[in-house]
mmCIF file of C-alpha atoms and ligand atoms in Angstrom:
data_model
loop_
_atom_site.group_PDB
_atom_site.id
_atom_site.type_symbol
_atom_site.label_atom_id
_atom_site.label_comp_id
_atom_site.label_asym_id
_atom_site.label_seq_id
_atom_site.Cartn_x
_atom_site.Cartn_y
_atom_site.Cartn_z
ATOM 1 C CA UNK A 1 0.010 0.188 -0.025
ATOM 2 C CA UNK A 2 1.355 3.381 -0.807
ATOM 3 C CA UNK A 3 1.711 5.756 1.883
ATOM 4 C CA UNK A 4 -0.037 8.952 1.916
ATOM 5 C CA UNK A 5 0.106 11.843 4.884
ATOM 6 C CA UNK A 6 -3.766 11.455 4.960
ATOM 7 C CA UNK A 7 -3.382 8.122 6.460
ATOM 8 C CA UNK A 8 -2.106 9.766 9.714
ATOM 9 C CA UNK A 9 -5.095 11.622 10.349
ATOM 10 C CA UNK A 10 -6.983 9.432 12.641
ATOM 11 C CA UNK A 11 -4.370 6.691 13.691
ATOM 12 C CA UNK A 12 -5.579 4.251 16.157
ATOM 13 C CA UNK A 13 -2.531 2.583 18.031
ATOM 14 C CA UNK A 14 -3.713 -0.542 20.191
ATOM 15 C CA UNK A 15 -2.842 -3.887 21.661
ATOM 16 C CA UNK A 16 -4.731 -6.443 24.058
ATOM 17 C CA UNK A 17 -3.150 -4.629 26.865
ATOM 18 C CA UNK A 18 -4.803 -1.635 26.248
ATOM 19 C CA UNK A 19 -8.286 -2.896 26.414
ATOM 20 C CA UNK A 20 -10.339 -5.188 29.088
ATOM 21 C CA UNK A 21 -9.413 -8.793 28.301
ATOM 22 C CA UNK A 22 -11.140 -10.200 25.457
ATOM 23 C CA UNK A 23 -12.174 -6.691 23.907
ATOM 24 C CA UNK A 24 -9.324 -6.256 21.586
ATOM 25 C CA UNK A 25 -10.809 -7.511 18.340
ATOM 26 C CA UNK A 26 -14.357 -5.635 19.374
ATOM 27 C CA UNK A 27 -12.812 -2.466 19.914
ATOM 28 C CA UNK A 28 -10.550 -2.505 16.783
ATOM 29 C CA UNK A 29 -13.362 -3.508 14.568
ATOM 30 C CA UNK A 30 -15.469 -0.637 16.351
ATOM 31 C CA UNK A 31 -12.672 1.899 15.442
ATOM 32 C CA UNK A 32 -12.269 0.535 11.756
ATOM 33 C CA UNK A 33 -16.191 0.920 11.556
ATOM 34 C CA UNK A 34 -16.020 4.348 12.781
ATOM 35 C CA UNK A 35 -13.392 5.584 10.138
ATOM 36 C CA UNK A 36 -9.997 5.472 11.326
ATOM 37 C CA UNK A 37 -7.278 5.965 8.917
ATOM 38 C CA UNK A 38 -4.740 3.788 10.031
ATOM 39 C CA UNK A 39 -4.325 1.101 12.534
ATOM 40 C CA UNK A 40 -1.066 0.037 14.477
ATOM 41 C CA UNK A 41 -0.992 -3.543 16.036
ATOM 42 C CA UNK A 42 0.950 -2.941 19.156
ATOM 43 C CA UNK A 43 0.496 -5.940 21.285
ATOM 44 C CA UNK A 44 3.326 -5.659 24.028
ATOM 45 C CA UNK A 45 4.737 -8.696 25.620
ATOM 46 C CA UNK A 46 4.465 -8.358 29.197
ATOM 47 C CA UNK A 47 1.251 -6.798 29.340
ATOM 48 C CA UNK A 48 -0.365 -8.389 26.568
ATOM 49 C CA UNK A 49 -3.150 -10.787 27.181
ATOM 50 C CA UNK A 50 -2.557 -13.003 24.234
ATOM 51 C CA UNK A 51 -0.029 -15.756 23.904
ATOM 52 C CA UNK A 52 2.306 -15.459 20.919
ATOM 53 C CA UNK A 53 0.306 -17.955 18.839
ATOM 54 C CA UNK A 54 -3.009 -15.908 19.488
ATOM 55 C CA UNK A 55 -1.029 -12.771 18.756
ATOM 56 C CA UNK A 56 -0.013 -13.824 15.600
ATOM 57 C CA UNK A 57 -3.702 -15.138 14.878
ATOM 58 C CA UNK A 58 -5.285 -12.111 15.874
ATOM 59 C CA UNK A 59 -2.856 -10.032 13.735
ATOM 60 C CA UNK A 60 -3.634 -11.886 10.680
ATOM 61 C CA UNK A 61 -7.267 -11.368 11.537
ATOM 62 C CA UNK A 62 -6.817 -7.795 11.994
ATOM 63 C CA UNK A 63 -4.981 -7.219 9.182
ATOM 64 C CA UNK A 64 -7.442 -8.794 6.887
ATOM 65 C CA UNK A 65 -10.089 -6.521 8.452
ATOM 66 C CA UNK A 66 -7.879 -3.470 7.725
ATOM 67 C CA UNK A 67 -7.521 -4.514 4.250
ATOM 68 C CA UNK A 68 -11.292 -4.668 3.724
ATOM 69 C CA UNK A 69 -11.386 -1.381 4.845
ATOM 70 C CA UNK A 70 -8.798 -0.070 2.649
ATOM 71 C CA UNK A 71 -6.439 1.463 5.615
ATOM 72 C CA UNK A 72 -2.923 0.227 6.414
ATOM 73 C CA UNK A 73 -2.128 -2.286 8.965
ATOM 74 C CA UNK A 74 1.134 -1.035 10.692
ATOM 75 C CA UNK A 75 2.859 -3.422 13.029
ATOM 76 C CA UNK A 76 4.794 -1.984 15.879
ATOM 77 C CA UNK A 77 8.253 -3.035 16.489
ATOM 78 C CA UNK A 78 7.886 -6.618 15.383
ATOM 79 C CA UNK A 79 9.496 -6.952 11.857
ATOM 80 C CA UNK A 80 9.151 -10.796 11.916
ATOM 81 C CA UNK A 81 5.633 -10.415 12.618
ATOM 82 C CA UNK A 82 5.140 -7.568 10.036
ATOM 83 C CA UNK A 83 6.547 -10.005 7.407
ATOM 84 C CA UNK A 84 4.255 -13.023 8.640
ATOM 85 C CA UNK A 85 1.080 -11.229 8.059
ATOM 86 C CA UNK A 86 2.321 -9.054 5.229
ATOM 87 C CA UNK A 87 1.595 -5.934 6.893
ATOM 88 C CA UNK A 88 1.409 -2.700 5.355
ATOM 89 C CA UNK A 89 3.828 -0.941 7.469
ATOM 90 C CA UNK A 90 6.072 -1.419 10.373
ATOM 91 C CA UNK A 91 6.713 1.110 12.982
ATOM 92 C CA UNK A 92 9.563 1.241 15.213
ATOM 93 C CA UNK A 93 11.051 3.279 18.249
ATOM 94 C CA UNK A 94 14.701 4.621 18.608
ATOM 95 C CA UNK A 95 15.642 1.287 20.957
ATOM 96 C CA UNK A 96 13.744 -1.169 18.567
ATOM 97 C CA UNK A 97 15.757 -2.766 15.635
ATOM 98 C CA UNK A 98 17.690 -0.210 13.964
ATOM 99 C CA UNK A 99 15.967 1.725 11.442
ATOM 100 C CA UNK A 100 18.360 1.355 8.638
ATOM 101 C CA UNK A 101 18.172 -2.127 9.010
ATOM 102 C CA UNK A 102 14.612 -2.198 8.866
ATOM 103 C CA UNK A 103 14.101 0.009 5.777
ATOM 104 C CA UNK A 104 16.783 -2.058 4.149
ATOM 105 C CA UNK A 105 14.861 -5.249 4.998
ATOM 106 C CA UNK A 106 11.308 -4.065 4.271
ATOM 107 C CA UNK A 107 11.404 -0.556 3.444
ATOM 108 C CA UNK A 108 10.545 -1.151 -0.405
ATOM 109 C CA UNK A 109 7.469 -3.149 0.388
ATOM 110 C CA UNK A 110 6.317 -1.563 3.589
ATOM 111 C CA UNK A 111 5.463 1.810 5.146
ATOM 112 C CA UNK A 112 8.113 2.814 7.740
ATOM 113 C CA UNK A 113 7.458 4.974 10.573
ATOM 114 C CA UNK A 114 9.861 5.833 13.140
ATOM 115 C CA UNK A 115 9.421 7.534 16.872
ATOM 116 C CA UNK A 116 11.288 10.788 16.964
ATOM 117 C CA UNK A 117 10.900 12.668 20.419
ATOM 118 C CA UNK A 118 13.395 15.530 20.015
ATOM 119 C CA UNK A 119 14.986 17.744 17.722
ATOM 120 C CA UNK A 120 18.363 15.396 17.755
ATOM 121 C CA UNK A 121 16.405 12.558 16.654
ATOM 122 C CA UNK A 122 14.526 14.141 14.101
ATOM 123 C CA UNK A 123 17.554 15.602 12.513
ATOM 124 C CA UNK A 124 19.308 12.302 12.433
ATOM 125 C CA UNK A 125 16.106 10.568 11.163
ATOM 126 C CA UNK A 126 16.053 13.366 7.977
ATOM 127 C CA UNK A 127 19.220 11.896 6.779
ATOM 128 C CA UNK A 128 18.061 8.386 6.528
ATOM 129 C CA UNK A 129 16.260 7.441 3.013
ATOM 130 C CA UNK A 130 13.181 5.384 2.902
ATOM 131 C CA UNK A 131 11.102 6.755 6.381
ATOM 132 C CA UNK A 132 7.789 7.516 5.380
ATOM 133 C CA UNK A 133 6.574 9.193 8.618
ATOM 134 C CA UNK A 134 7.770 10.210 12.205
ATOM 135 C CA UNK A 135 5.893 9.628 15.458
ATOM 136 C CA UNK A 136 6.444 12.564 17.708
ATOM 137 C CA UNK A 137 7.701 12.603 21.469
ATOM 138 C CA UNK A 138 4.755 12.549 23.961
ATOM 139 C CA UNK A 139 2.712 15.627 23.377
ATOM 140 C CA UNK A 140 1.418 14.982 27.213
ATOM 141 C CA UNK A 141 1.875 12.657 30.004
ATOM 142 C CA UNK A 142 0.597 9.275 29.070
ATOM 143 C CA UNK A 143 -0.760 6.153 30.889
ATOM 144 C CA UNK A 144 -0.279 4.037 28.130
ATOM 145 C CA UNK A 145 3.344 3.869 27.701
ATOM 146 C CA UNK A 146 5.769 3.182 30.744
ATOM 147 C CA UNK A 147 8.859 4.219 29.402
ATOM 148 C CA UNK A 148 7.575 7.201 27.683
ATOM 149 C CA UNK A 149 9.842 10.052 26.896
ATOM 150 C CA UNK A 150 9.750 13.464 28.417
ATOM 151 C CA UNK A 151 6.709 15.495 27.092
ATOM 152 C CA UNK A 152 7.384 18.132 24.449
ATOM 153 C CA UNK A 153 4.002 19.878 24.425
ATOM 154 C CA UNK A 154 2.217 21.190 21.406
ATOM 155 C CA UNK A 155 5.161 23.856 21.172
ATOM 156 C CA UNK A 156 7.742 21.022 21.177
ATOM 157 C CA UNK A 157 5.556 19.231 18.390
ATOM 158 C CA UNK A 158 5.497 22.790 16.440
ATOM 159 C CA UNK A 159 9.176 23.017 16.515
ATOM 160 C CA UNK A 160 9.710 19.244 15.320
ATOM 161 C CA UNK A 161 7.398 19.804 12.611
ATOM 162 C CA UNK A 162 9.578 22.635 11.506
ATOM 163 C CA UNK A 163 12.510 20.733 11.388
ATOM 164 C CA UNK A 164 11.606 18.027 8.705
ATOM 165 C CA UNK A 165 9.410 17.710 5.080
ATOM 166 C CA UNK A 166 8.208 14.246 6.569
ATOM 167 C CA UNK A 167 5.084 14.237 7.812
ATOM 168 C CA UNK A 168 4.444 13.997 11.526
ATOM 169 C CA UNK A 169 1.979 12.204 13.414
ATOM 170 C CA UNK A 170 1.474 13.579 17.321
ATOM 171 C CA UNK A 171 1.163 10.621 19.918
ATOM 172 C CA UNK A 172 0.786 10.948 23.596
ATOM 173 C CA UNK A 173 -2.069 11.794 26.000
ATOM 174 C CA UNK A 174 -3.948 13.306 23.367
ATOM 175 C CA UNK A 175 -7.844 14.164 23.778
ATOM 176 C CA UNK A 176 -10.401 15.622 21.830
ATOM 177 C CA UNK A 177 -9.625 19.099 22.994
ATOM 178 C CA UNK A 178 -6.169 18.557 21.279
ATOM 179 C CA UNK A 179 -7.146 17.704 18.134
ATOM 180 C CA UNK A 180 -7.284 20.900 16.085
ATOM 181 C CA UNK A 181 -4.200 22.357 17.892
ATOM 182 C CA UNK A 182 -2.131 19.421 16.741
ATOM 183 C CA UNK A 183 -3.329 20.155 13.128
ATOM 184 C CA UNK A 184 -2.448 23.877 13.568
ATOM 185 C CA UNK A 185 1.130 23.121 14.351
ATOM 186 C CA UNK A 186 1.517 21.543 11.104
ATOM 187 C CA UNK A 187 1.435 17.885 11.933
ATOM 188 C CA UNK A 188 -0.653 15.295 9.848
ATOM 189 C CA UNK A 189 -2.833 14.190 12.501
ATOM 190 C CA UNK A 190 -2.978 12.222 16.001
ATOM 191 C CA UNK A 191 -2.070 8.803 16.861
ATOM 192 C CA UNK A 192 -4.125 7.769 20.099
ATOM 193 C CA UNK A 193 -4.431 4.630 22.385
ATOM 194 C CA UNK A 194 -6.538 5.568 25.193
ATOM 195 C CA UNK A 195 -9.020 8.028 23.580
ATOM 196 C CA UNK A 196 -10.554 5.152 21.459
ATOM 197 C CA UNK A 197 -9.779 2.402 23.519
ATOM 198 C CA UNK A 198 -11.256 3.788 26.568
ATOM 199 C CA UNK A 199 -14.024 5.633 25.014
ATOM 200 C CA UNK A 200 -17.656 4.845 25.420
ATOM 201 C CA UNK A 201 -18.414 6.863 21.910
ATOM 202 C CA UNK A 202 -15.582 5.543 19.371
ATOM 203 C CA UNK A 203 -17.780 7.031 16.905
ATOM 204 C CA UNK A 204 -17.900 10.393 18.052
ATOM 205 C CA UNK A 205 -14.043 10.384 19.003
ATOM 206 C CA UNK A 206 -13.361 9.009 15.328
ATOM 207 C CA UNK A 207 -15.181 11.830 13.804
ATOM 208 C CA UNK A 208 -13.495 14.410 15.694
ATOM 209 C CA UNK A 209 -10.406 13.207 14.754
ATOM 210 C CA UNK A 210 -11.242 13.282 11.057
ATOM 211 C CA UNK A 211 -12.963 16.767 11.298
ATOM 212 C CA UNK A 212 -9.933 18.365 13.187
HETATM 213 N N1 TZP B 301 4.301 6.474 22.306
HETATM 214 C C1 TZP B 301 4.453 7.502 22.846
HETATM 215 S S1 TZP B 301 3.308 8.086 23.815
HETATM 216 C C2 TZP B 301 2.370 6.605 23.727
HETATM 217 C C3 TZP B 301 3.045 5.465 22.736
HETATM 218 C C4 TZP B 301 2.922 4.456 22.269
HETATM 219 C C5 TZP B 301 0.963 6.023 24.206
HETATM 220 C C6 TZP B 301 0.022 6.951 23.506
HETATM 221 O O1 TZP B 301 -1.226 6.236 24.398
HETATM 222 P P1 TZP B 301 -2.468 7.547 24.363
HETATM 223 O O2 TZP B 301 -3.160 6.614 25.736
HETATM 224 O O3 TZP B 301 -2.940 7.932 23.388
HETATM 225 O O4 TZP B 301 -1.471 8.483 25.694
HETATM 226 MG MG1 MG B 302 8.550 0.585 19.691
#
């Protein structure tokens, strides 16, 4: 699937650890139905409620749902799993598998995203060919990632946007009240976990993301 910055507008990131046990598929299906523009499969080792076999099966299933909906299915961190399910994309952090290796291995067949939390990381990433988009440092404190980098705020986001021609998606503690401010910084959209995963109005939240 060819990358377009519009895919970052309403980007849902989620793993089984982010929802009540047994609800993962239901929540992701609801988000897809509501119109998310991308989905990231981020099912994390210790907190995951899925066994490795169930994880691969779930990835395959959700991969199929995204394909039906015409949105990219992006795997967090795990290049092997991304290849196994023929994912549309892979997203890695600074401490995951080296971005140069990821680009060399799957860059010609997959969308490649890289988390860049500060100026230094954006400048370094700019020199590496084959990265499609950056995920920002956390905008606000987040309860969804234990080892999150220091918060950068909307001002920090705006700074990062000014350092690159590549699209940046904002992440970290984003609420509905932030959505239009995020877009005003020049970022391509917002990536959220809890805003959707913990919502009792997934339709309303996704509409707000699309309209921001
Ligand atoms: N990377 C930086 S913050 C974060 C990730 C994966 C968690 C975002 O979750 P939430 O619930 O939208 O703050
Ligand atoms: Mg990671």
